[in-house]
Amino acid sequence: MTTIYWFSGTGNSYAVARDIANGLGDARMAPIASLSPEPMAAEGVVGVVFPVYFYGLPLVVREFLARVDLSRATYVFAVLTSGGFPGRGPAQAETLLRRAGRLPDAVFAVNAPGNYIALYDVPNVDSSRRLVEEAREAATRISGDVKAQAKASVQQRRIARLTSALFSVTFGRRFAATCHKQDRRFLATTACTRCGLCARACPVANIELEDGRPRWLGHCEQCFACIHWCPVAAIQIRGAATAKRGRYHHPNVSIDDIASQRREV
Ligand SMILES: Cc1cc2nc3c(=O)[nH]c(=O)nc-3n(C[C@H](O)[C@H](O)[C@H](O)COP(=O)(O)O)c2cc1C
Ligand code: SF4
Ligand code: SF4
């Protein structure tokens, strides 16, 4: 039996996890955000699928890896989806999995549409479609590798390793220290129709609705699900050009899929 633990904001990682699970046939999908905060053990074949944030892992995934015991797992793999710059993510995943009791047998990086619209626009429709298709093909290859219990690692050039190490000690550390409170920069404009979808999309129940409009609660994972799933692009980030930028979520992932990982508090 394979268990695939997953976390996802805009659906790229969810789609990859689901494609791998379908390819394997006997796999169960377990959403990281809804797991209890208690220590736990995972056995059999174990996969962990999640996006890269600031060249590293989302905090919720780091916290999961800090409390899961993988020492009795028979094969462990990690899949990182990113906008093409996984940076120190693969190395960090390897370190955290080793600390959880098991050096991973395989680490894979999958390119997908980048969703960090605080810094750049989403890819255009054609690029998105191509990236989504390539990610689907990558997931099919990965399920073949997992079936064969193959060894794999992410190969990076020396220059990429050096620049990402430098980036990690500056921006990565800052991200880890300030992530939860960064939602103070989020606001809903008058375009908000009070539909409530942002609260539904949030994997960690960090949005409360007040008169139907979102209020952020200060334990944000910065997954950007609320921003991208808002049907009228009403959510902006103060100090970033998000009003001028597009919105993205994976074309074959529904809000119900994303909401299925929701942590109830
Ligand atoms: C806070 C944040 C930080 C990000 N940092 C990176 C990064 O360092 N490198 C990169 O290539 N993509 C980065 N991205 C883009 C995501 O990793 C990428 O779009 C990912 O596939 C999203 O997965 P999801 O759809 O499962 O949420 C970042 C996105 C967010 C929201
Ligand atoms: S998803 Fe958008 S329109 Fe709906 S309540 Fe949230 S901010 Fe308002
Ligand atoms: S508030 Fe928005 S960005 Fe923060 S965790 Fe929830 S959905 Fe993600």
mmCIF file of N, CA and C in Angstrom, residues 21 24-25 31 33-34 41 53 60 67 72 101-103 105 109 114 117 135 140 152 167 170 219 235 247 252 256-257:
data_model
loop_
_atom_site.group_PDB
_atom_site.id
_atom_site.type_symbol
_atom_site.label_atom_id
_atom_site.label_comp_id
_atom_site.label_asym_id
_atom_site.label_seq_id
_atom_site.Cartn_x
_atom_site.Cartn_y
_atom_site.Cartn_z
ATOM 1 N N ALA A 21 -0.935 8.683 -7.881
ATOM 2 C CA ALA A 21 -1.805 7.705 -7.203
ATOM 3 C C ALA A 21 -2.559 6.867 -8.239
ATOM 4 N N LEU A 24 -0.296 4.350 -9.814
ATOM 5 C CA LEU A 24 0.099 3.239 -8.942
ATOM 6 C C LEU A 24 -1.053 2.260 -8.716
ATOM 7 N N GLY A 25 -2.266 2.812 -8.692
ATOM 8 C CA GLY A 25 -3.425 1.923 -8.504
ATOM 9 C C GLY A 25 -3.790 1.671 -7.057
ATOM 10 N N PRO A 31 -4.194 14.299 2.898
ATOM 11 C CA PRO A 31 -3.857 15.731 2.910
ATOM 12 C C PRO A 31 -3.123 16.138 4.192
ATOM 13 N N ALA A 33 -2.530 19.042 5.457
ATOM 14 C CA ALA A 33 -3.115 20.125 6.253
ATOM 15 C C ALA A 33 -4.195 19.635 7.205
ATOM 16 N N SER A 34 -4.790 18.471 6.927
ATOM 17 C CA SER A 34 -5.874 18.024 7.806
ATOM 18 C C SER A 34 -5.406 17.012 8.848
ATOM 19 N N ALA A 41 3.263 7.759 12.804
ATOM 20 C CA ALA A 41 4.176 6.917 12.020
ATOM 21 C C ALA A 41 3.535 6.638 10.665
ATOM 22 N N TYR A 53 8.386 26.790 -1.817
ATOM 23 C CA TYR A 53 8.199 28.188 -1.421
ATOM 24 C C TYR A 53 9.555 28.773 -1.056
ATOM 25 N N VAL A 60 4.033 24.138 6.668
ATOM 26 C CA VAL A 60 3.145 23.057 7.100
ATOM 27 C C VAL A 60 3.747 21.693 6.743
ATOM 28 N N ARG A 67 7.243 15.662 12.654
ATOM 29 C CA ARG A 67 6.525 14.828 13.629
ATOM 30 C C ARG A 67 6.196 13.425 13.114
ATOM 31 N N ARG A 72 9.857 2.932 9.637
ATOM 32 C CA ARG A 72 9.351 1.617 9.201
ATOM 33 C C ARG A 72 8.824 1.651 7.757
ATOM 34 N N GLY A 101 13.640 9.774 9.828
ATOM 35 C CA GLY A 101 13.976 8.362 10.032
ATOM 36 C C GLY A 101 14.285 7.601 8.771
ATOM 37 N N ARG A 102 14.264 8.293 7.628
ATOM 38 C CA ARG A 102 14.471 7.543 6.392
ATOM 39 C C ARG A 102 15.064 8.437 5.304
ATOM 40 N N LEU A 103 16.282 8.166 4.894
ATOM 41 C CA LEU A 103 16.844 8.877 3.745
ATOM 42 C C LEU A 103 15.946 8.564 2.542
ATOM 43 N N ASP A 105 14.385 7.469 -0.884
ATOM 44 C CA ASP A 105 14.895 6.679 -2.001
ATOM 45 C C ASP A 105 14.908 7.505 -3.270
ATOM 46 N N ALA A 109 11.743 16.656 -8.977
ATOM 47 C CA ALA A 109 11.281 18.038 -9.126
ATOM 48 C C ALA A 109 10.445 18.111 -10.406
ATOM 49 N N GLY A 114 4.071 28.796 -12.437
ATOM 50 C CA GLY A 114 4.415 29.536 -11.217
ATOM 51 C C GLY A 114 3.227 30.387 -10.775
ATOM 52 N N ILE A 117 2.321 35.483 -7.603
ATOM 53 C CA ILE A 117 2.027 36.748 -8.290
ATOM 54 C C ILE A 117 2.375 37.984 -7.459
ATOM 55 N N ALA A 135 3.812 18.421 -16.739
ATOM 56 C CA ALA A 135 3.751 17.943 -15.348
ATOM 57 C C ALA A 135 2.995 16.609 -15.282
ATOM 58 N N THR A 140 3.431 10.649 -14.638
ATOM 59 C CA THR A 140 3.336 9.267 -15.159
ATOM 60 C C THR A 140 4.696 8.571 -15.040
ATOM 61 N N ALA A 152 16.321 7.958 -7.186
ATOM 62 C CA ALA A 152 16.393 9.168 -8.025
ATOM 63 C C ALA A 152 16.744 10.361 -7.156
ATOM 64 N N PHE A 167 20.471 32.497 -1.625
ATOM 65 C CA PHE A 167 19.090 32.967 -1.564
ATOM 66 C C PHE A 167 18.402 32.435 -0.299
ATOM 67 N N THR A 170 19.097 34.184 2.989
ATOM 68 C CA THR A 170 18.500 35.517 3.117
ATOM 69 C C THR A 170 16.978 35.425 3.061
ATOM 70 N N HIS A 219 -2.366 33.011 10.649
ATOM 71 C CA HIS A 219 -1.597 31.750 10.619
ATOM 72 C C HIS A 219 -1.545 31.211 9.181
ATOM 73 N N ILE A 235 -8.902 39.737 -4.399
ATOM 74 C CA ILE A 235 -7.879 39.769 -3.339
ATOM 75 C C ILE A 235 -6.558 40.277 -3.916
ATOM 76 N N ARG A 247 -4.617 35.441 -12.668
ATOM 77 C CA ARG A 247 -4.856 34.451 -11.629
ATOM 78 C C ARG A 247 -4.765 33.076 -12.283
ATOM 79 N N ASN A 252 -7.528 21.142 -14.168
ATOM 80 C CA ASN A 252 -8.236 19.877 -13.882
ATOM 81 C C ASN A 252 -8.369 19.601 -12.388
ATOM 82 N N ASP A 256 -13.386 21.829 -4.812
ATOM 83 C CA ASP A 256 -13.690 20.731 -3.872
ATOM 84 C C ASP A 256 -12.436 19.903 -3.595
ATOM 85 N N ASP A 257 -11.625 19.673 -4.642
ATOM 86 C CA ASP A 257 -10.366 18.932 -4.436
ATOM 87 C C ASP A 257 -9.487 19.682 -3.446
#
